[in-house]
GROMACS .gro file of C-alpha atoms in nm:
model
  494
    1UNK     CA    1   1.318   5.215  -4.403
    2UNK     CA    2   1.495   5.471  -4.614
    3UNK     CA    3   1.311   5.796  -4.667
    4UNK     CA    4   1.320   5.997  -4.990
    5UNK     CA    5   1.459   6.348  -5.000
    6UNK     CA    6   1.174   6.598  -4.959
    7UNK     CA    7   1.373   6.917  -5.041
    8UNK     CA    8   1.260   7.092  -4.725
    9UNK     CA    9   1.442   7.399  -4.596
   10UNK     CA   10   1.546   7.255  -4.262
   11UNK     CA   11   1.910   7.271  -4.163
   12UNK     CA   12   1.936   6.893  -4.143
   13UNK     CA   13   1.798   6.837  -4.490
   14UNK     CA   14   2.030   7.101  -4.636
   15UNK     CA   15   2.330   6.955  -4.458
   16UNK     CA   16   2.264   6.599  -4.573
   17UNK     CA   17   2.193   6.680  -4.936
   18UNK     CA   18   2.464   6.915  -5.044
   19UNK     CA   19   2.666   6.685  -5.260
   20UNK     CA   20   2.472   6.598  -5.581
   21UNK     CA   21   2.558   6.930  -5.746
   22UNK     CA   22   2.579   6.784  -6.095
   23UNK     CA   23   2.242   6.619  -6.044
   24UNK     CA   24   2.080   6.964  -6.054
   25UNK     CA   25   2.060   7.056  -6.419
   26UNK     CA   26   2.074   7.429  -6.361
   27UNK     CA   27   2.402   7.417  -6.169
   28UNK     CA   28   2.637   7.292  -6.441
   29UNK     CA   29   2.626   7.212  -6.809
   30UNK     CA   30   2.901   6.954  -6.770
   31UNK     CA   31   2.820   6.610  -6.904
   32UNK     CA   32   2.924   6.301  -6.714
   33UNK     CA   33   3.236   6.141  -6.855
   34UNK     CA   34   3.200   5.775  -6.957
   35UNK     CA   35   3.323   5.520  -6.706
   36UNK     CA   36   3.468   5.278  -6.961
   37UNK     CA   37   3.845   5.324  -7.005
   38UNK     CA   38   3.834   5.634  -6.783
   39UNK     CA   39   4.125   5.747  -6.567
   40UNK     CA   40   3.916   5.749  -6.249
   41UNK     CA   41   3.810   5.387  -6.292
   42UNK     CA   42   4.164   5.299  -6.394
   43UNK     CA   43   4.276   5.445  -6.062
   44UNK     CA   44   4.009   5.240  -5.885
   45UNK     CA   45   4.135   4.917  -6.041
   46UNK     CA   46   4.503   4.988  -5.978
   47UNK     CA   47   4.436   5.092  -5.618
   48UNK     CA   48   4.231   4.772  -5.584
   49UNK     CA   49   4.546   4.584  -5.687
   50UNK     CA   50   4.739   4.788  -5.428
   51UNK     CA   51   4.504   4.693  -5.145
   52UNK     CA   52   4.512   4.335  -5.272
   53UNK     CA   53   4.888   4.341  -5.217
   54UNK     CA   54   4.859   4.515  -4.880
   55UNK     CA   55   4.616   4.259  -4.738
   56UNK     CA   56   4.787   3.959  -4.895
   57UNK     CA   57   5.105   4.064  -4.715
   58UNK     CA   58   4.908   4.122  -4.396
   59UNK     CA   59   4.720   3.792  -4.374
   60UNK     CA   60   4.966   3.540  -4.519
   61UNK     CA   61   5.131   3.502  -4.178
   62UNK     CA   62   4.798   3.382  -4.033
   63UNK     CA   63   4.814   3.069  -4.250
   64UNK     CA   64   5.191   3.033  -4.249
   65UNK     CA   65   5.187   3.042  -3.867
   66UNK     CA   66   5.004   2.709  -3.863
   67UNK     CA   67   5.297   2.557  -4.054
   68UNK     CA   68   5.574   2.744  -3.871
   69UNK     CA   69   5.507   2.580  -3.537
   70UNK     CA   70   5.670   2.265  -3.403
   71UNK     CA   71   5.378   2.023  -3.386
   72UNK     CA   72   5.525   1.835  -3.089
   73UNK     CA   73   5.520   2.144  -2.866
   74UNK     CA   74   5.259   2.375  -3.013
   75UNK     CA   75   4.976   2.130  -3.049
   76UNK     CA   76   4.958   2.231  -3.412
   77UNK     CA   77   4.896   1.877  -3.528
   78UNK     CA   78   4.735   1.752  -3.208
   79UNK     CA   79   4.380   1.620  -3.221
   80UNK     CA   80   4.132   1.900  -3.282
   81UNK     CA   81   3.809   1.942  -3.084
   82UNK     CA   82   3.616   1.801  -3.380
   83UNK     CA   83   3.723   1.495  -3.582
   84UNK     CA   84   3.999   1.582  -3.827
   85UNK     CA   85   3.912   1.580  -4.197
   86UNK     CA   86   4.099   1.361  -4.438
   87UNK     CA   87   4.329   1.528  -4.688
   88UNK     CA   88   4.583   1.423  -4.952
   89UNK     CA   89   4.917   1.294  -4.831
   90UNK     CA   90   5.144   1.591  -4.795
   91UNK     CA   91   5.466   1.585  -5.003
   92UNK     CA   92   5.774   1.602  -4.784
   93UNK     CA   93   6.068   1.638  -5.020
   94UNK     CA   94   6.056   2.019  -5.028
   95UNK     CA   95   5.977   2.083  -4.663
   96UNK     CA   96   6.307   2.213  -4.539
   97UNK     CA   97   6.193   2.530  -4.361
   98UNK     CA   98   6.252   2.575  -3.989
   99UNK     CA   99   5.979   2.526  -3.729
  100UNK     CA  100   5.960   2.702  -3.394
  101UNK     CA  101   5.859   2.633  -3.034
  102UNK     CA  102   5.641   2.941  -2.974
  103UNK     CA  103   5.379   2.929  -2.700
  104UNK     CA  104   5.027   3.073  -2.730
  105UNK     CA  105   5.127   3.409  -2.584
  106UNK     CA  106   5.417   3.450  -2.825
  107UNK     CA  107   5.193   3.356  -3.118
  108UNK     CA  108   4.939   3.619  -3.012
  109UNK     CA  109   5.205   3.891  -2.994
  110UNK     CA  110   5.347   3.796  -3.334
  111UNK     CA  111   5.003   3.803  -3.499
  112UNK     CA  112   4.915   4.136  -3.337
  113UNK     CA  113   5.252   4.309  -3.376
  114UNK     CA  114   5.174   4.436  -3.728
  115UNK     CA  115   4.917   4.673  -3.584
  116UNK     CA  116   5.160   4.835  -3.340
  117UNK     CA  117   5.339   4.980  -3.641
  118UNK     CA  118   5.019   5.031  -3.837
  119UNK     CA  119   4.873   5.270  -3.582
  120UNK     CA  120   5.178   5.499  -3.582
  121UNK     CA  121   5.143   5.628  -3.939
  122UNK     CA  122   4.767   5.674  -3.968
  123UNK     CA  123   4.734   6.043  -3.884
  124UNK     CA  124   5.078   6.140  -4.025
  125UNK     CA  125   4.980   5.956  -4.343
  126UNK     CA  126   4.663   6.161  -4.384
  127UNK     CA  127   4.846   6.488  -4.317
  128UNK     CA  128   5.137   6.414  -4.551
  129UNK     CA  129   4.907   6.295  -4.829
  130UNK     CA  130   4.705   6.615  -4.812
  131UNK     CA  131   5.013   6.838  -4.806
  132UNK     CA  132   5.245   6.660  -5.051
  133UNK     CA  133   5.025   6.423  -5.249
  134UNK     CA  134   4.929   6.060  -5.200
  135UNK     CA  135   5.095   5.885  -5.493
  136UNK     CA  136   5.448   5.844  -5.360
  137UNK     CA  137   5.341   5.815  -4.998
  138UNK     CA  138   5.115   5.520  -5.069
  139UNK     CA  139   5.355   5.365  -5.320
  140UNK     CA  140   5.658   5.377  -5.093
  141UNK     CA  141   5.452   5.263  -4.794
  142UNK     CA  142   5.349   4.941  -4.965
  143UNK     CA  143   5.699   4.898  -5.112
  144UNK     CA  144   5.840   4.908  -4.759
  145UNK     CA  145   5.594   4.640  -4.653
  146UNK     CA  146   5.700   4.429  -4.951
  147UNK     CA  147   6.068   4.453  -4.858
  148UNK     CA  148   6.011   4.353  -4.496
  149UNK     CA  149   5.784   4.069  -4.608
  150UNK     CA  150   6.072   3.928  -4.811
  151UNK     CA  151   6.286   3.945  -4.495
  152UNK     CA  152   6.032   3.755  -4.280
  153UNK     CA  153   6.195   3.408  -4.303
  154UNK     CA  154   6.531   3.551  -4.198
  155UNK     CA  155   6.372   3.736  -3.905
  156UNK     CA  156   6.186   3.424  -3.789
  157UNK     CA  157   6.512   3.227  -3.782
  158UNK     CA  158   6.675   3.499  -3.571
  159UNK     CA  159   6.399   3.477  -3.309
  160UNK     CA  160   6.044   3.589  -3.225
  161UNK     CA  161   6.167   3.935  -3.122
  162UNK     CA  162   6.312   3.995  -3.469
  163UNK     CA  163   5.994   3.869  -3.635
  164UNK     CA  164   5.783   4.100  -3.420
  165UNK     CA  165   6.011   4.392  -3.516
  166UNK     CA  166   5.976   4.312  -3.887
  167UNK     CA  167   5.598   4.291  -3.856
  168UNK     CA  168   5.592   4.627  -3.677
  169UNK     CA  169   5.791   4.780  -3.963
  170UNK     CA  170   5.550   4.626  -4.214
  171UNK     CA  171   5.267   4.791  -4.025
  172UNK     CA  172   5.441   5.129  -4.037
  173UNK     CA  173   5.458   5.100  -4.417
  174UNK     CA  174   5.096   4.994  -4.458
  175UNK     CA  175   4.967   5.250  -4.210
  176UNK     CA  176   4.965   5.526  -4.473
  177UNK     CA  177   4.763   5.332  -4.731
  178UNK     CA  178   4.403   5.410  -4.636
  179UNK     CA  179   4.460   5.776  -4.533
  180UNK     CA  180   4.662   5.839  -4.851
  181UNK     CA  181   4.403   5.673  -5.074
  182UNK     CA  182   4.120   5.865  -4.910
  183UNK     CA  183   4.312   6.188  -4.970
  184UNK     CA  184   4.358   6.090  -5.335
  185UNK     CA  185   3.990   6.007  -5.378
  186UNK     CA  186   3.901   6.351  -5.244
  187UNK     CA  187   4.043   6.484  -5.573
  188UNK     CA  188   3.930   6.200  -5.799
  189UNK     CA  189   3.584   6.075  -5.693
  190UNK     CA  190   3.275   6.266  -5.814
  191UNK     CA  191   3.017   6.264  -5.533
  192UNK     CA  192   2.758   6.058  -5.720
  193UNK     CA  193   3.014   5.790  -5.807
  194UNK     CA  194   3.179   5.784  -5.466
  195UNK     CA  195   3.036   5.454  -5.342
  196UNK     CA  196   3.116   5.274  -5.667
  197UNK     CA  197   3.472   5.400  -5.701
  198UNK     CA  198   3.569   5.350  -5.339
  199UNK     CA  199   3.420   5.004  -5.309
  200UNK     CA  200   3.608   4.893  -5.622
  201UNK     CA  201   3.924   5.039  -5.472
  202UNK     CA  202   3.897   4.915  -5.114
  203UNK     CA  203   3.751   4.573  -5.187
  204UNK     CA  204   4.101   4.489  -5.303
  205UNK     CA  205   4.151   4.421  -4.932
  206UNK     CA  206   3.892   4.143  -4.933
  207UNK     CA  207   4.019   4.015  -5.266
  208UNK     CA  208   4.373   3.999  -5.130
  209UNK     CA  209   4.244   3.803  -4.833
  210UNK     CA  210   4.042   3.571  -5.057
  211UNK     CA  211   4.345   3.488  -5.269
  212UNK     CA  212   4.616   3.494  -5.000
  213UNK     CA  213   4.450   3.258  -4.752
  214UNK     CA  214   4.396   2.958  -4.983
  215UNK     CA  215   4.708   3.021  -5.189
  216UNK     CA  216   4.918   3.043  -4.873
  217UNK     CA  217   4.775   2.708  -4.766
  218UNK     CA  218   4.863   2.553  -5.102
  219UNK     CA  219   5.214   2.699  -5.095
  220UNK     CA  220   5.270   2.562  -4.745
  221UNK     CA  221   5.134   2.222  -4.851
  222UNK     CA  222   5.338   2.175  -5.167
  223UNK     CA  223   5.648   2.385  -5.090
  224UNK     CA  224   5.706   2.532  -4.744
  225UNK     CA  225   5.601   2.840  -4.550
  226UNK     CA  226   5.897   3.058  -4.658
  227UNK     CA  227   5.769   3.069  -5.017
  228UNK     CA  228   5.449   3.237  -4.893
  229UNK     CA  229   5.648   3.552  -4.824
  230UNK     CA  230   5.868   3.534  -5.133
  231UNK     CA  231   5.583   3.486  -5.381
  232UNK     CA  232   5.356   3.757  -5.243
  233UNK     CA  233   5.654   3.991  -5.211
  234UNK     CA  234   5.720   3.953  -5.584
  235UNK     CA  235   5.354   4.034  -5.662
  236UNK     CA  236   5.393   4.351  -5.456
  237UNK     CA  237   5.702   4.461  -5.647
  238UNK     CA  238   5.509   4.437  -5.976
  239UNK     CA  239   5.230   4.655  -5.837
  240UNK     CA  240   5.479   4.925  -5.732
  241UNK     CA  241   5.618   4.952  -6.086
  242UNK     CA  242   5.268   4.992  -6.233
  243UNK     CA  243   5.169   5.245  -5.967
  244UNK     CA  244   5.473   5.466  -6.032
  245UNK     CA  245   5.415   5.488  -6.408
  246UNK     CA  246   5.034   5.497  -6.433
  247UNK     CA  247   4.905   5.707  -6.141
  248UNK     CA  248   4.886   6.082  -6.075
  249UNK     CA  249   4.785   6.268  -5.761
  250UNK     CA  250   4.495   6.455  -5.922
  251UNK     CA  251   4.308   6.487  -6.255
  252UNK     CA  252   4.485   6.816  -6.328
  253UNK     CA  253   4.828   6.648  -6.316
  254UNK     CA  254   4.731   6.333  -6.508
  255UNK     CA  255   4.891   6.317  -6.853
  256UNK     CA  256   4.646   6.076  -7.018
  257UNK     CA  257   4.306   6.190  -6.886
  258UNK     CA  258   4.056   6.331  -7.134
  259UNK     CA  259   3.953   6.696  -7.110
  260UNK     CA  260   3.592   6.590  -7.066
  261UNK     CA  261   3.670   6.366  -6.770
  262UNK     CA  262   3.898   6.624  -6.610
  263UNK     CA  263   3.626   6.890  -6.637
  264UNK     CA  264   3.360   6.652  -6.505
  265UNK     CA  265   3.560   6.560  -6.195
  266UNK     CA  266   3.687   6.909  -6.106
  267UNK     CA  267   3.346   7.070  -6.162
  268UNK     CA  268   3.166   6.816  -5.945
  269UNK     CA  269   3.408   6.874  -5.656
  270UNK     CA  270   3.473   7.248  -5.666
  271UNK     CA  271   3.203   7.340  -5.413
  272UNK     CA  272   3.304   7.066  -5.168
  273UNK     CA  273   3.676   7.119  -5.131
  274UNK     CA  274   3.851   7.365  -4.901
  275UNK     CA  275   4.019   7.652  -5.091
  276UNK     CA  276   4.346   7.611  -4.899
  277UNK     CA  277   4.580   7.319  -4.846
  278UNK     CA  278   4.781   7.472  -4.563
  279UNK     CA  279   4.507   7.528  -4.307
  280UNK     CA  280   4.365   7.233  -4.111
  281UNK     CA  281   4.085   7.305  -3.858
  282UNK     CA  282   4.213   7.060  -3.596
  283UNK     CA  283   3.983   7.181  -3.317
  284UNK     CA  284   3.672   7.148  -3.533
  285UNK     CA  285   3.783   6.808  -3.655
  286UNK     CA  286   3.853   6.667  -3.310
  287UNK     CA  287   3.527   6.802  -3.164
  288UNK     CA  288   3.308   6.686  -3.453
  289UNK     CA  289   3.047   6.437  -3.332
  290UNK     CA  290   2.988   6.296  -3.684
  291UNK     CA  291   3.359   6.211  -3.696
  292UNK     CA  292   3.342   6.035  -3.359
  293UNK     CA  293   3.043   5.839  -3.484
  294UNK     CA  294   3.269   5.705  -3.760
  295UNK     CA  295   3.545   5.637  -3.505
  296UNK     CA  296   3.317   5.421  -3.290
  297UNK     CA  297   3.172   5.233  -3.587
  298UNK     CA  298   3.516   5.176  -3.741
  299UNK     CA  299   3.661   5.051  -3.411
  300UNK     CA  300   3.367   4.818  -3.354
  301UNK     CA  301   3.364   4.670  -3.704
  302UNK     CA  302   3.739   4.612  -3.703
  303UNK     CA  303   3.725   4.422  -3.374
  304UNK     CA  304   3.541   4.139  -3.546
  305UNK     CA  305   3.723   4.180  -3.877
  306UNK     CA  306   4.075   4.163  -3.733
  307UNK     CA  307   3.994   3.888  -3.485
  308UNK     CA  308   3.875   3.663  -3.765
  309UNK     CA  309   4.145   3.781  -4.005
  310UNK     CA  310   4.426   3.670  -3.775
  311UNK     CA  311   4.268   3.373  -3.597
  312UNK     CA  312   4.025   3.208  -3.839
  313UNK     CA  313   4.294   2.969  -3.974
  314UNK     CA  314   4.371   2.868  -3.616
  315UNK     CA  315   3.998   2.809  -3.549
  316UNK     CA  316   3.967   2.601  -3.865
  317UNK     CA  317   4.265   2.389  -3.758
  318UNK     CA  318   4.219   2.356  -3.381
  319UNK     CA  319   3.839   2.335  -3.360
  320UNK     CA  320   3.702   2.215  -3.693
  321UNK     CA  321   3.998   1.990  -3.776
  322UNK     CA  322   4.093   2.110  -4.125
  323UNK     CA  323   4.441   2.049  -4.265
  324UNK     CA  324   4.676   2.325  -4.381
  325UNK     CA  325   4.567   2.265  -4.742
  326UNK     CA  326   4.194   2.288  -4.664
  327UNK     CA  327   4.241   2.560  -4.404
  328UNK     CA  328   4.328   2.851  -4.628
  329UNK     CA  329   4.054   2.776  -4.878
  330UNK     CA  330   3.780   2.759  -4.616
  331UNK     CA  331   3.917   3.060  -4.427
  332UNK     CA  332   3.892   3.260  -4.750
  333UNK     CA  333   3.521   3.195  -4.811
  334UNK     CA  334   3.399   3.466  -4.568
  335UNK     CA  335   3.612   3.727  -4.745
  336UNK     CA  336   3.501   3.617  -5.091
  337UNK     CA  337   3.144   3.686  -4.981
  338UNK     CA  338   3.249   4.017  -4.827
  339UNK     CA  339   3.416   4.124  -5.153
  340UNK     CA  340   3.110   4.041  -5.366
  341UNK     CA  341   2.860   4.206  -5.129
  342UNK     CA  342   3.077   4.518  -5.097
  343UNK     CA  343   3.092   4.562  -5.475
  344UNK     CA  344   2.717   4.513  -5.516
  345UNK     CA  345   2.649   4.736  -5.216
  346UNK     CA  346   2.849   5.020  -5.371
  347UNK     CA  347   2.638   5.004  -5.687
  348UNK     CA  348   2.316   4.997  -5.483
  349UNK     CA  349   2.421   5.284  -5.254
  350UNK     CA  350   2.496   5.518  -5.545
  351UNK     CA  351   2.176   5.413  -5.721
  352UNK     CA  352   1.971   5.501  -5.413
  353UNK     CA  353   2.140   5.842  -5.384
  354UNK     CA  354   2.145   5.941  -5.750
  355UNK     CA  355   1.836   5.784  -5.903
  356UNK     CA  356   1.603   5.743  -5.605
  357UNK     CA  357   1.718   6.067  -5.438
  358UNK     CA  358   1.755   5.913  -5.094
  359UNK     CA  359   1.949   6.131  -4.855
  360UNK     CA  360   2.311   6.033  -4.813
  361UNK     CA  361   2.288   6.011  -4.434
  362UNK     CA  362   2.005   5.756  -4.455
  363UNK     CA  363   2.191   5.542  -4.707
  364UNK     CA  364   2.508   5.546  -4.495
  365UNK     CA  365   2.320   5.453  -4.176
  366UNK     CA  366   2.114   5.179  -4.340
  367UNK     CA  367   2.423   5.015  -4.490
  368UNK     CA  368   2.611   5.046  -4.160
  369UNK     CA  369   2.329   4.883  -3.963
  370UNK     CA  370   2.299   4.595  -4.207
  371UNK     CA  371   2.677   4.561  -4.230
  372UNK     CA  372   2.731   4.539  -3.853
  373UNK     CA  373   2.423   4.385  -3.691
  374UNK     CA  374   2.396   4.108  -3.950
  375UNK     CA  375   2.755   3.991  -3.895
  376UNK     CA  376   2.708   4.000  -3.516
  377UNK     CA  377   2.405   3.769  -3.532
  378UNK     CA  378   2.569   3.508  -3.755
  379UNK     CA  379   2.899   3.521  -3.566
  380UNK     CA  380   2.724   3.426  -3.243
  381UNK     CA  381   2.530   3.157  -3.429
  382UNK     CA  382   2.859   3.010  -3.556
  383UNK     CA  383   2.962   2.949  -3.195
  384UNK     CA  384   2.668   2.710  -3.148
  385UNK     CA  385   2.727   2.490  -3.451
  386UNK     CA  386   2.958   2.262  -3.250
  387UNK     CA  387   3.119   2.018  -3.495
  388UNK     CA  388   2.876   2.078  -3.781
  389UNK     CA  389   3.158   2.222  -3.990
  390UNK     CA  390   2.936   2.292  -4.293
  391UNK     CA  391   2.701   2.507  -4.087
  392UNK     CA  392   2.997   2.673  -3.911
  393UNK     CA  393   3.158   2.771  -4.241
  394UNK     CA  394   2.821   2.890  -4.378
  395UNK     CA  395   2.753   3.112  -4.074
  396UNK     CA  396   3.105   3.257  -4.072
  397UNK     CA  397   3.076   3.325  -4.445
  398UNK     CA  398   2.739   3.499  -4.409
  399UNK     CA  399   2.874   3.701  -4.117
  400UNK     CA  400   3.171   3.838  -4.308
  401UNK     CA  401   2.971   3.878  -4.631
  402UNK     CA  402   2.714   4.104  -4.469
  403UNK     CA  403   3.001   4.307  -4.327
  404UNK     CA  404   3.078   4.411  -4.684
  405UNK     CA  405   2.773   4.640  -4.678
  406UNK     CA  406   2.951   4.868  -4.433
  407UNK     CA  407   3.191   4.961  -4.715
  408UNK     CA  408   2.914   5.189  -4.841
  409UNK     CA  409   2.823   5.296  -4.488
  410UNK     CA  410   3.055   5.446  -4.227
  411UNK     CA  411   3.364   5.335  -4.418
  412UNK     CA  412   3.345   5.614  -4.678
  413UNK     CA  413   3.151   5.863  -4.469
  414UNK     CA  414   3.470   6.069  -4.423
  415UNK     CA  415   3.435   6.187  -4.784
  416UNK     CA  416   3.073   6.288  -4.723
  417UNK     CA  417   3.136   6.507  -4.418
  418UNK     CA  418   3.476   6.659  -4.508
  419UNK     CA  419   3.620   6.564  -4.848
  420UNK     CA  420   3.907   6.813  -4.818
  421UNK     CA  421   4.027   6.647  -4.499
  422UNK     CA  422   3.920   6.290  -4.576
  423UNK     CA  423   4.274   6.154  -4.549
  424UNK     CA  424   4.326   6.312  -4.210
  425UNK     CA  425   3.985   6.197  -4.087
  426UNK     CA  426   4.054   5.843  -4.199
  427UNK     CA  427   4.391   5.859  -4.027
  428UNK     CA  428   4.213   5.948  -3.703
  429UNK     CA  429   3.941   5.686  -3.731
  430UNK     CA  430   4.179   5.416  -3.850
  431UNK     CA  431   4.412   5.488  -3.558
  432UNK     CA  432   4.134   5.392  -3.319
  433UNK     CA  433   4.024   5.110  -3.551
  434UNK     CA  434   4.375   4.963  -3.539
  435UNK     CA  435   4.354   4.903  -3.163
  436UNK     CA  436   4.140   4.588  -3.214
  437UNK     CA  437   4.413   4.447  -3.434
  438UNK     CA  438   4.667   4.508  -3.159
  439UNK     CA  439   4.474   4.365  -2.867
  440UNK     CA  440   4.210   4.142  -3.030
  441UNK     CA  441   4.439   3.849  -3.119
  442UNK     CA  442   4.615   3.870  -2.782
  443UNK     CA  443   4.284   3.867  -2.592
  444UNK     CA  444   4.141   3.591  -2.813
  445UNK     CA  445   4.452   3.375  -2.767
  446UNK     CA  446   4.435   3.432  -2.390
  447UNK     CA  447   4.068   3.328  -2.386
  448UNK     CA  448   4.125   3.015  -2.594
  449UNK     CA  449   4.422   2.850  -2.422
  450UNK     CA  450   4.244   2.515  -2.413
  451UNK     CA  451   4.097   2.560  -2.764
  452UNK     CA  452   3.745   2.455  -2.665
  453UNK     CA  453   3.426   2.551  -2.843
  454UNK     CA  454   3.303   2.722  -2.524
  455UNK     CA  455   3.613   2.945  -2.517
  456UNK     CA  456   3.572   3.045  -2.880
  457UNK     CA  457   3.204   3.116  -2.813
  458UNK     CA  458   3.312   3.385  -2.565
  459UNK     CA  459   3.538   3.540  -2.832
  460UNK     CA  460   3.244   3.552  -3.075
  461UNK     CA  461   3.010   3.705  -2.814
  462UNK     CA  462   3.256   3.983  -2.733
  463UNK     CA  463   3.298   4.068  -3.102
  464UNK     CA  464   2.923   4.068  -3.165
  465UNK     CA  465   2.849   4.294  -2.866
  466UNK     CA  466   3.111   4.548  -2.978
  467UNK     CA  467   2.970   4.540  -3.333
  468UNK     CA  468   2.618   4.606  -3.207
  469UNK     CA  469   2.730   4.904  -2.998
  470UNK     CA  470   2.913   5.060  -3.294
  471UNK     CA  471   2.612   5.027  -3.523
  472UNK     CA  472   2.381   5.196  -3.272
  473UNK     CA  473   2.625   5.481  -3.204
  474UNK     CA  474   2.670   5.561  -3.573
  475UNK     CA  475   2.295   5.550  -3.631
  476UNK     CA  476   2.242   5.808  -3.357
  477UNK     CA  477   2.522   6.051  -3.439
  478UNK     CA  478   2.633   5.994  -3.801
  479UNK     CA  479   2.580   6.262  -4.068
  480UNK     CA  480   2.586   6.258  -4.448
  481UNK     CA  481   2.661   6.615  -4.561
  482UNK     CA  482   2.971   6.832  -4.578
  483UNK     CA  483   3.023   6.986  -4.235
  484UNK     CA  484   3.049   7.369  -4.214
  485UNK     CA  485   3.404   7.363  -4.077
  486UNK     CA  486   3.517   7.157  -4.377
  487UNK     CA  487   3.448   7.432  -4.633
  488UNK     CA  488   3.384   7.759  -4.456
  489UNK     CA  489   3.677   7.815  -4.222
  490UNK     CA  490   3.965   8.020  -4.363
  491UNK     CA  491   4.303   8.145  -4.257
  492UNK     CA  492   4.421   8.470  -4.411
  493UNK     CA  493   4.799   8.487  -4.419
  494UNK     CA  494   4.934   8.835  -4.481
   0.00000   0.00000   0.00000
């Protein structure tokens, strides 16, 4: 159970309850700026659109892959483990795209190759965003991903090696997105609105998945797989134009923000941010146990997330027997639930901290436990549904939906423990959390060569065990307050 803040003088209580400065009436006479039509919530919505684009470009290959394979050699249209479900007759007049004879190993490397580029720009992204600003770094990163997405059909025709190279380059572009956005939120998110703003922003990832999976299936069904990359690439170009003209790095540089909102944001953050941009306490960062608690939780959660993200369409096709049209829609259900739960969880987390005065560390740990143990339980249960496809889809949906609670847990804890270095911290944790995306699909493909329910059950057990370990580790070592090294260390340059 969560425990209310008792205002004791212990070091732990002080550490975990530093942030609600505006909540103490005698600290500031600054009134909260309205949320409606505000610049900070405008940033949340536009960054939500940005993460929508980023994840749509990331996951569309998972569905398109089902349609890119030569059915006579890949087993793509071979009988599934469970009876195949009837679907409308597929139109054939527009299906002129190439198909390929890629084996299971090649498919695994193609699906995982994105993350080999993604891991390279995590820490550099956090550092560059802190030093030079996040707006152009994030904007150009996603623009690069858009351009290489548009080149995907050409690369696939040239060969799997070229497609892998293009996916690696897409990953390099997207690798800066989360560190850059965390660095931007360090200047934009008042502490008592942190869960709300960040969940609105980052749930664009789930929303992009929710839209991209079924829409990709429909595009493949009625057109062909090449249009998946062209259509989502165009959506990404539109976002880049809006981002360039509507976003600023900080409230102080924003041309349309009200004076009241600017004062509210800067006043709420002034005691949390480091006074210097140039100095980064690398030793303190790398030896911080609260940071490593986030690393372990982030790695563990992403193992399940990325495994399902890349392979759920394959599971729906090869095991449950759904067609390409049905596949994307059903594969999207778990992420629709995740999006809704994450948004509601953000509101609840800030309510518990601001109104009920629960300590931040307890809120973060409670949401992390619920958002990691719950998914593990239902993921294992999904492996025992056999051919009861309704129950399988329900369990997978509940599993991913509960995972949305972690958005208000470890996922934004970087801003609690070191807001000045949040981008760098996220770069570090996301570097480790990218490893599951690199090796998870390869391992899962290797374990499911025969595409049996028993093989997939092993994949689910591995993911659940890793999730459970991450939840326990964060509960033991996670913290909720600004760490001393994040505000107190200085470098005096003569």
